mmCIF file of N, CA and C in Angstrom:
data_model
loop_
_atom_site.group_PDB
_atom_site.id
_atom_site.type_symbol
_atom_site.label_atom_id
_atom_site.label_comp_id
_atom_site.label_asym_id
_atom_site.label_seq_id
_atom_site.Cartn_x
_atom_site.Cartn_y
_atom_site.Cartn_z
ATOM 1 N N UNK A 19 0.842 -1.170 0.000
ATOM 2 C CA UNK A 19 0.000 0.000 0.000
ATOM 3 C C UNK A 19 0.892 1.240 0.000
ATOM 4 N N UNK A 20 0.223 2.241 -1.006
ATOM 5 C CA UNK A 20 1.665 3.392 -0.963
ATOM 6 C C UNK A 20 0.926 4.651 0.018
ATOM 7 N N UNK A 21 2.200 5.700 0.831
ATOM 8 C CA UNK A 21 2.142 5.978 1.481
ATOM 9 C C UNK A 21 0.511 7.639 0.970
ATOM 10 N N UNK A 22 1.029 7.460 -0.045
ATOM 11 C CA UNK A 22 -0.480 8.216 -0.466
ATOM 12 C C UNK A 22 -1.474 7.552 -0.002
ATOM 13 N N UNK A 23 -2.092 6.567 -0.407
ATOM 14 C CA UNK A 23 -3.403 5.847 -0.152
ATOM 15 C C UNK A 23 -3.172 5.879 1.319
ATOM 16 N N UNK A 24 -2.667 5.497 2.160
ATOM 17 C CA UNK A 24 -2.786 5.057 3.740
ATOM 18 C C UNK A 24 -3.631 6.862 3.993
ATOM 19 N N UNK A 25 -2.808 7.624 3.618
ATOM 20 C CA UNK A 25 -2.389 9.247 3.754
ATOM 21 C C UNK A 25 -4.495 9.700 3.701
ATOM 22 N N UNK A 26 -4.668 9.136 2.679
ATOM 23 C CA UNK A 26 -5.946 9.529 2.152
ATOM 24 C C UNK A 26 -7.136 8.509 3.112
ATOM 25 N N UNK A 27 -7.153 7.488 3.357
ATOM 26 C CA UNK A 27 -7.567 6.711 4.173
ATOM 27 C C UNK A 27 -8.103 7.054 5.638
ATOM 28 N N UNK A 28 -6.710 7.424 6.214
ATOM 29 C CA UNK A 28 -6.538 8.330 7.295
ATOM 30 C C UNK A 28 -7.788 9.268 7.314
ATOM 31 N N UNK A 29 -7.312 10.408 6.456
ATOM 32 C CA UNK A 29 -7.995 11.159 6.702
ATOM 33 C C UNK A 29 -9.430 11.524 6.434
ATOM 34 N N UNK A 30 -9.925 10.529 5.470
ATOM 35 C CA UNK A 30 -11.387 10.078 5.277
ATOM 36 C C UNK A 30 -12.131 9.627 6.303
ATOM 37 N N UNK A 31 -10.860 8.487 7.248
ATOM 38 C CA UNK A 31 -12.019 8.349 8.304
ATOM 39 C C UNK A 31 -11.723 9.245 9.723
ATOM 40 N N UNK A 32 -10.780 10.163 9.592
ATOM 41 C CA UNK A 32 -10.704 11.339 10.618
ATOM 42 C C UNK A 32 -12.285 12.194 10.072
ATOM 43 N N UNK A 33 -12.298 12.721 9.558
ATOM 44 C CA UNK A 33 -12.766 13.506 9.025
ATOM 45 C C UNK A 33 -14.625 13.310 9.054
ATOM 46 N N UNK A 34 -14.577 11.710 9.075
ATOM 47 C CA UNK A 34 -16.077 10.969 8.665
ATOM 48 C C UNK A 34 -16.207 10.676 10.081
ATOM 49 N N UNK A 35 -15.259 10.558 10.994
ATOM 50 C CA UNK A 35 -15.731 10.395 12.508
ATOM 51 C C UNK A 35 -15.356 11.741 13.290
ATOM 52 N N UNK A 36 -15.324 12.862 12.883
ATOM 53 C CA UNK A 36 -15.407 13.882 13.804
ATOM 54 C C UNK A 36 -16.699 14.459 13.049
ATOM 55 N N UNK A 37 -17.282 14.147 11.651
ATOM 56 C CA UNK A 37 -18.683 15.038 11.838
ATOM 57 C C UNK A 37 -19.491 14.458 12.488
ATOM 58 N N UNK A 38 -20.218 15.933 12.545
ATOM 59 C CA UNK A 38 -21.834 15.772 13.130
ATOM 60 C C UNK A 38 -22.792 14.923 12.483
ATOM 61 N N UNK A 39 -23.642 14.206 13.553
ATOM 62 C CA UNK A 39 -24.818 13.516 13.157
ATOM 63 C C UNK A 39 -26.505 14.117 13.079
ATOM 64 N N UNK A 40 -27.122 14.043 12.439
ATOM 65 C CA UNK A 40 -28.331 14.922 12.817
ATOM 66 C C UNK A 40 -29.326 13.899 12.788
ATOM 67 N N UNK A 41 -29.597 13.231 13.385
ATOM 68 C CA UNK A 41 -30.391 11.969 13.928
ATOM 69 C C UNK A 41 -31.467 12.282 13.478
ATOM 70 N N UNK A 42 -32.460 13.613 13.538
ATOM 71 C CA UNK A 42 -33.418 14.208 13.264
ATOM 72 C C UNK A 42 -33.514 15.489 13.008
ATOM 73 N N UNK A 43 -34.619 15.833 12.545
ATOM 74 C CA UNK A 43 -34.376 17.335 11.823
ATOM 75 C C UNK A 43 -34.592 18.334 12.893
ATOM 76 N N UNK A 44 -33.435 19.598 12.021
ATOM 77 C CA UNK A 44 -33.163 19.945 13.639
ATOM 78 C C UNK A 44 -32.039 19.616 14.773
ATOM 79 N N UNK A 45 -31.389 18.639 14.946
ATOM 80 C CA UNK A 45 -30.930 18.074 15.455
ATOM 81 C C UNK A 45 -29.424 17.909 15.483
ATOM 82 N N UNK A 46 -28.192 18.433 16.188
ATOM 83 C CA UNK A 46 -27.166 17.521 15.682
ATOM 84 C C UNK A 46 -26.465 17.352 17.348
ATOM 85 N N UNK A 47 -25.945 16.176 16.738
ATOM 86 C CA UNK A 47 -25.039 15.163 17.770
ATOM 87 C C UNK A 47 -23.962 14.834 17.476
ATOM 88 N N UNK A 48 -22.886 14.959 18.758
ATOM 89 C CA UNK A 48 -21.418 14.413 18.460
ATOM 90 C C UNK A 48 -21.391 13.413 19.515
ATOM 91 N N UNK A 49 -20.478 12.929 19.922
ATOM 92 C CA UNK A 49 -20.034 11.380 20.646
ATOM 93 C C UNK A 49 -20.512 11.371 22.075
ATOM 94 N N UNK A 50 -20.697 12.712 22.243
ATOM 95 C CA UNK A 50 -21.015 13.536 23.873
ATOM 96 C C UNK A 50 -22.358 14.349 23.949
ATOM 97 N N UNK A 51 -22.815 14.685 22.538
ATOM 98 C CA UNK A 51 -24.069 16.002 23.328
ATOM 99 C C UNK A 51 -24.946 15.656 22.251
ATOM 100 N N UNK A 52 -25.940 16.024 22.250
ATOM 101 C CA UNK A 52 -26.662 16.416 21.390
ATOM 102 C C UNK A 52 -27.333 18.100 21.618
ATOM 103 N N UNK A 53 -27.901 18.984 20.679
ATOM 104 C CA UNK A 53 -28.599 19.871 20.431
ATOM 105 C C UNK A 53 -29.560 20.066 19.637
ATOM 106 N N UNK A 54 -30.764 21.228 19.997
ATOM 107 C CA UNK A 54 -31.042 21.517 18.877
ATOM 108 C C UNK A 54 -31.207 23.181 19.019
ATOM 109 N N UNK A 55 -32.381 23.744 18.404
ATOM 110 C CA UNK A 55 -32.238 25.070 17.755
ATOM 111 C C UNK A 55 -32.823 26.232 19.061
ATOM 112 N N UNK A 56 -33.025 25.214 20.556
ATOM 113 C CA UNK A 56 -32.529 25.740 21.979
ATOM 114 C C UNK A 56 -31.494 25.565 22.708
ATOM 115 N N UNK A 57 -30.800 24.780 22.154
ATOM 116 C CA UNK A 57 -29.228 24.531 22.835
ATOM 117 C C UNK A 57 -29.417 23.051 22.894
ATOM 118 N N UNK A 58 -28.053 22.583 24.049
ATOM 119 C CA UNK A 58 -27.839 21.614 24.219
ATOM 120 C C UNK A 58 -29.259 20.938 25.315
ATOM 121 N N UNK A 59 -29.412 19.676 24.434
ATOM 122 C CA UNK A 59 -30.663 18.829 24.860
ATOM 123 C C UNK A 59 -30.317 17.782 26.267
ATOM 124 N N UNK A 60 -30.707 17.524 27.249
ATOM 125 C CA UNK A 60 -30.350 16.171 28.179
ATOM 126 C C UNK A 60 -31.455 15.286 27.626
ATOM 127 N N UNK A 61 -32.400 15.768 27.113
ATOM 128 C CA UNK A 61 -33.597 14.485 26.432
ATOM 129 C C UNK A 61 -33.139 14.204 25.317
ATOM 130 N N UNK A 62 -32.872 14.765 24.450
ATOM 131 C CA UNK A 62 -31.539 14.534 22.964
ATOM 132 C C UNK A 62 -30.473 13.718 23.345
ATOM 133 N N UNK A 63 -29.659 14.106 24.243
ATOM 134 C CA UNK A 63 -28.665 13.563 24.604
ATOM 135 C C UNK A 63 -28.690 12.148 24.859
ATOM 136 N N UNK A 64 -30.003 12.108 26.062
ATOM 137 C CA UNK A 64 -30.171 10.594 26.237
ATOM 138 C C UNK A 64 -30.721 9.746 24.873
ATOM 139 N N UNK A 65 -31.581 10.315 23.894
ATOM 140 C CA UNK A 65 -31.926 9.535 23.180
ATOM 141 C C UNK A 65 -30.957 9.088 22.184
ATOM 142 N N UNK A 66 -29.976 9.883 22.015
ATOM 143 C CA UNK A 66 -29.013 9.567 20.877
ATOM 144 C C UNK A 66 -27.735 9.270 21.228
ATOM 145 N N UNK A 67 -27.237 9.614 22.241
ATOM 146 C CA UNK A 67 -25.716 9.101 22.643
ATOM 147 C C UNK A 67 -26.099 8.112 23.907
ATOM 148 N N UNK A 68 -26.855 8.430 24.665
ATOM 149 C CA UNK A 68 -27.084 7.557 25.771
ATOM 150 C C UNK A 68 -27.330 7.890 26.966
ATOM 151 N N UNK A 69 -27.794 7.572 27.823
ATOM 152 C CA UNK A 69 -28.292 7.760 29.511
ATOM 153 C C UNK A 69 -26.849 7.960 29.658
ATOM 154 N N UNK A 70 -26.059 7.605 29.610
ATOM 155 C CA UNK A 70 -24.638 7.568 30.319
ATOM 156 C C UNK A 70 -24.112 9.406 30.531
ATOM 157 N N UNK A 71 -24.186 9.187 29.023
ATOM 158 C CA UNK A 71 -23.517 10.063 28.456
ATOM 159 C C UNK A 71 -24.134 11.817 29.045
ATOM 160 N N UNK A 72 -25.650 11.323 28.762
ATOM 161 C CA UNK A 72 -26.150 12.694 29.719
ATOM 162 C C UNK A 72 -26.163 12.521 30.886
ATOM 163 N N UNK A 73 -25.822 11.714 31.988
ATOM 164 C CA UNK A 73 -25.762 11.883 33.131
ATOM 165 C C UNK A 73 -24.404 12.480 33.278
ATOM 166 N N UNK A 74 -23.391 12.136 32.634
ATOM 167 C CA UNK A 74 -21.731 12.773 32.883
ATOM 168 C C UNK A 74 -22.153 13.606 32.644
ATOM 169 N N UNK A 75 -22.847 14.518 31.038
ATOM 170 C CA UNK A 75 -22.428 15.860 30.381
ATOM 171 C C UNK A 75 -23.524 17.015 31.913
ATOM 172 N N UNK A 76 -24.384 16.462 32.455
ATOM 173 C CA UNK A 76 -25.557 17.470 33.040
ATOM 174 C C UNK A 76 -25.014 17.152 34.717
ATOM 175 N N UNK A 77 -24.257 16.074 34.840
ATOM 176 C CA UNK A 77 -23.485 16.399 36.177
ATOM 177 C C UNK A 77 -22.660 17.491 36.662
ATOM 178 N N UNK A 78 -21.909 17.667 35.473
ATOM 179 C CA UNK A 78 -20.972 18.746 35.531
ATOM 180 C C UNK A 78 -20.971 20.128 36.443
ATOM 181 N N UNK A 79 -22.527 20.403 36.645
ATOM 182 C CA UNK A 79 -22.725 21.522 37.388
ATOM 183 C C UNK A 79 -23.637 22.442 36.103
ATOM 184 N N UNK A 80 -24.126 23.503 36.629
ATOM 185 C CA UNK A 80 -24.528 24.186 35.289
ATOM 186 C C UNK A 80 -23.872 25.109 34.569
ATOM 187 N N UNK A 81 -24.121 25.320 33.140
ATOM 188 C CA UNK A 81 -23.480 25.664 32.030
ATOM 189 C C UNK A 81 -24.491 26.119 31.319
ATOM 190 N N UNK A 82 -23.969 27.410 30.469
ATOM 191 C CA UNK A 82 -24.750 27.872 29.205
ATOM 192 C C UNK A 82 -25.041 26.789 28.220
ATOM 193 N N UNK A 83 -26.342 26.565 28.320
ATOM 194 C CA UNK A 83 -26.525 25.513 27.308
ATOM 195 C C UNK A 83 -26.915 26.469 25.318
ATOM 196 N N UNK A 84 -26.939 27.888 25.715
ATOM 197 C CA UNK A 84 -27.497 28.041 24.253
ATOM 198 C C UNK A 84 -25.841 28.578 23.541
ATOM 199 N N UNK A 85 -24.662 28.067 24.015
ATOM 200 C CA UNK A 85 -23.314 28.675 23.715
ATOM 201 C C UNK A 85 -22.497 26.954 23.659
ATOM 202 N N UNK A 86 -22.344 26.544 22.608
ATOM 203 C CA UNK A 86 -21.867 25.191 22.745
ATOM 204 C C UNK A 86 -21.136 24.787 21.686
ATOM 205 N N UNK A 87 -20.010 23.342 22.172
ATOM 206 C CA UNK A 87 -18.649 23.609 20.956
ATOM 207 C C UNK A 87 -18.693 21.705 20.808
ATOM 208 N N UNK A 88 -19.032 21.787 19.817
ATOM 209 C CA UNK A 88 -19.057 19.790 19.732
ATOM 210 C C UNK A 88 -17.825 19.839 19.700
ATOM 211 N N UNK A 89 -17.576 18.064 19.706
ATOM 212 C CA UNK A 89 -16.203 17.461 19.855
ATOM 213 C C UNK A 89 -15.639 18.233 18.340
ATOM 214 N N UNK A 90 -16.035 18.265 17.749
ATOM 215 C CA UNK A 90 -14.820 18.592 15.859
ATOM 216 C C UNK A 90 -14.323 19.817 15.552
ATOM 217 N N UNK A 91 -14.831 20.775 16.951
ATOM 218 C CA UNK A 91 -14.553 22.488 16.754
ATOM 219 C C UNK A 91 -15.599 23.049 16.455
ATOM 220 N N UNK A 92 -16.901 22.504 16.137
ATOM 221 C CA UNK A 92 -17.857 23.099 15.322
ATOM 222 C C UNK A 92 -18.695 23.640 16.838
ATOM 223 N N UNK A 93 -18.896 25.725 16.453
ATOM 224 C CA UNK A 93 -19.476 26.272 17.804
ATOM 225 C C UNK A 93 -21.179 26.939 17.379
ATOM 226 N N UNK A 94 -21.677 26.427 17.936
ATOM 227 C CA UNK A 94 -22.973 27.168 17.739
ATOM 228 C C UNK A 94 -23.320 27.930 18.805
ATOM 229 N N UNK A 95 -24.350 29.045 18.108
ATOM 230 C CA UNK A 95 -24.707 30.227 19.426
ATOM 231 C C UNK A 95 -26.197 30.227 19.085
ATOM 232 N N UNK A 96 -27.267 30.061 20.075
ATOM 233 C CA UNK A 96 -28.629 30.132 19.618
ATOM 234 C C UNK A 96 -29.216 31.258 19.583
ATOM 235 N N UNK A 97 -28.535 32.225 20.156
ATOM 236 C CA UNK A 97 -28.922 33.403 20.129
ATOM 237 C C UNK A 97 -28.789 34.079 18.549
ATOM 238 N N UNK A 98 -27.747 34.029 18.598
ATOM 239 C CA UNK A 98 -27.193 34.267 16.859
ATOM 240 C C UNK A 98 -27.741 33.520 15.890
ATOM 241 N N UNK A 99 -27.920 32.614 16.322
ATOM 242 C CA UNK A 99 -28.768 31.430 15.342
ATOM 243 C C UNK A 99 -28.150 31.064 14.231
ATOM 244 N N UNK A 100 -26.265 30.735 14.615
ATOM 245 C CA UNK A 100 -25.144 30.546 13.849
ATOM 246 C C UNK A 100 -24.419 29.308 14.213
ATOM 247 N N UNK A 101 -23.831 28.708 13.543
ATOM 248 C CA UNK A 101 -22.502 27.667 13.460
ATOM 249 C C UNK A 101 -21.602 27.986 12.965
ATOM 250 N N UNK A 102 -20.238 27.692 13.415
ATOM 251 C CA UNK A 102 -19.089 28.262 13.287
ATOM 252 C C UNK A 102 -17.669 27.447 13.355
ATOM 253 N N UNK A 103 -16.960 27.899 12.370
ATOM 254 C CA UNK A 103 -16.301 26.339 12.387
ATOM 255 C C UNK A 103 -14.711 27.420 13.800
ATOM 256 N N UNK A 104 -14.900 27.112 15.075
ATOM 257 C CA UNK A 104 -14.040 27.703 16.418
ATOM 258 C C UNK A 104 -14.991 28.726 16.533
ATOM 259 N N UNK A 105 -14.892 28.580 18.098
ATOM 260 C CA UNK A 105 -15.829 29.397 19.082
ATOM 261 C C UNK A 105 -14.360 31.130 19.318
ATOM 262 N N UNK A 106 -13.535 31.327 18.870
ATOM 263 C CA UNK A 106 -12.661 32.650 18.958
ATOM 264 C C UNK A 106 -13.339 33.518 18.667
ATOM 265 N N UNK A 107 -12.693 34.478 19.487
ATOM 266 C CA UNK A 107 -12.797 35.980 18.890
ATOM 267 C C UNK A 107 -11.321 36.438 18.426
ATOM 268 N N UNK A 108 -11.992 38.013 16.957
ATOM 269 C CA UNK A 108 -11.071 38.202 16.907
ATOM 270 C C UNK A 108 -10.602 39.287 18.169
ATOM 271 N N UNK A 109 -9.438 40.297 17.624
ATOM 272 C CA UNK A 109 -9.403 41.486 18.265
ATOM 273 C C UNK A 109 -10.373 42.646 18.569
ATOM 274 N N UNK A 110 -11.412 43.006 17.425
ATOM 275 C CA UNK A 110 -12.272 43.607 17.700
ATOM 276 C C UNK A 110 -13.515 43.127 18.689
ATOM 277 N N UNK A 111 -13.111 42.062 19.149
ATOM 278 C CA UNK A 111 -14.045 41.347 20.243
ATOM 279 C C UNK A 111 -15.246 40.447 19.233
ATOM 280 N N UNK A 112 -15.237 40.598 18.176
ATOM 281 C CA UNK A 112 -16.398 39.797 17.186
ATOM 282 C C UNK A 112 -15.706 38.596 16.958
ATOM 283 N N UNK A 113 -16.733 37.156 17.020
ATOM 284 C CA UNK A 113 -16.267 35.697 16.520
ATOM 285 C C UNK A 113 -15.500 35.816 15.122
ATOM 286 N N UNK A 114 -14.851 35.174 15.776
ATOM 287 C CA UNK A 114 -13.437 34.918 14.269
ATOM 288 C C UNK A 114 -14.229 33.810 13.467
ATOM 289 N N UNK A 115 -14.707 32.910 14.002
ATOM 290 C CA UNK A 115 -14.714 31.148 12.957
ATOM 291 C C UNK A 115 -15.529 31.477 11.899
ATOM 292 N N UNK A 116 -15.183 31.306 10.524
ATOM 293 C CA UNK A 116 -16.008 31.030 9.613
ATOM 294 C C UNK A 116 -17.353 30.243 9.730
ATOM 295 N N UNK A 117 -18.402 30.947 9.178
ATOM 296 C CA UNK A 117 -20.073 30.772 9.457
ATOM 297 C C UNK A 117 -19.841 29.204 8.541
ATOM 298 N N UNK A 118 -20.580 28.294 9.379
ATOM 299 C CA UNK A 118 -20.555 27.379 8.551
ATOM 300 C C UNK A 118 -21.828 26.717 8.480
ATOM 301 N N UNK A 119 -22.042 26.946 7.045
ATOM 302 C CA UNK A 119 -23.638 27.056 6.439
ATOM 303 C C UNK A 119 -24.159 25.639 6.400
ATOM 304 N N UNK A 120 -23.485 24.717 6.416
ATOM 305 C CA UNK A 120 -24.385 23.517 6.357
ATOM 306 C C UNK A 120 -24.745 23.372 7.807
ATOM 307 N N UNK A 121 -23.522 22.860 8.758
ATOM 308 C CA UNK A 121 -24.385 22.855 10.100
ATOM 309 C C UNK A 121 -25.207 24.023 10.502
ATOM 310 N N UNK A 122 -25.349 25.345 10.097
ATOM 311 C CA UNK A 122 -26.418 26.375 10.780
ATOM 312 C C UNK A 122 -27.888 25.766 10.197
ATOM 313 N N UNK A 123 -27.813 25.222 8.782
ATOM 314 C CA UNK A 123 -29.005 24.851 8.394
ATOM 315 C C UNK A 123 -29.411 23.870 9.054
ATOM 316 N N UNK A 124 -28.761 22.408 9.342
ATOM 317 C CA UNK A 124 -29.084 21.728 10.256
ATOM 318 C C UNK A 124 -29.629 22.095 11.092
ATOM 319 N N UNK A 125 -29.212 22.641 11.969
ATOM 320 C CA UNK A 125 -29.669 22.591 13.430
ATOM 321 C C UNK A 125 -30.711 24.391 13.303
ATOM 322 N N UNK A 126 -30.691 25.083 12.844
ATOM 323 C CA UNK A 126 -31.863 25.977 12.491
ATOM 324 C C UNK A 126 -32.875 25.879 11.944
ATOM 325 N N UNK A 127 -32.435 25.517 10.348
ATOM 326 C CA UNK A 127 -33.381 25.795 9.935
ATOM 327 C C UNK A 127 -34.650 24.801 9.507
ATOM 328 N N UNK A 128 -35.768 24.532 9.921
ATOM 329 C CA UNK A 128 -36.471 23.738 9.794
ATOM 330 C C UNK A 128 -37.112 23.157 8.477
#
């Protein structure tokens, strides 16, 4: 196997296991949370990653649930009613990450 193909392999399934899932419309989920177009769900959560999984993520103590960053970098704000590929700011204090239009449609737009 040449070191191209492994190269490409790699990163097909990096790439195919850090996106988002959208189980339902509306909806997206990474390995840990689910959301939708009110923030992060514990009834989402349990239905799609697992009881487990929302008992760790909602133990934690409380947290802004409408300000949230899945496992792949990808940040949504419900207020803004945006996805963003990094939750940064720049210097002028405004989000740096490029708007990223497929997940905003997901999880917005109905």
């Amino acid at each position: 196997m040449s070191r191209d193909y492994w190269l490409q392999s790699y990163a097909s399934s990096v790439s195919a296991a850090d996106a988002l899932l959208s189980p339902e419309k509306g909806v997206l989920c990474d390995h840990y949370m689910c959301a939708d177009n009110r923030g992060v769900s514990s009834r989402l959560t349990q239905k799609h990653v697992g009881k487990q999984a929302a008992i760790k993520l909602f133990s934690e103590g409380d947290f802004d649930r409408t300000e949230f960053t899945f496992a792949n970098g990808i940040f949504c704000d419900v207020k803004e009613r945006l996805c963003r590929e990094g939750r940064y700011f720049d210097a002028d204090g405004k989000r740096s990450g490029a708007i990223s239009k497929s997940y905003t449609r997901l999880l917005f737009c109905r």
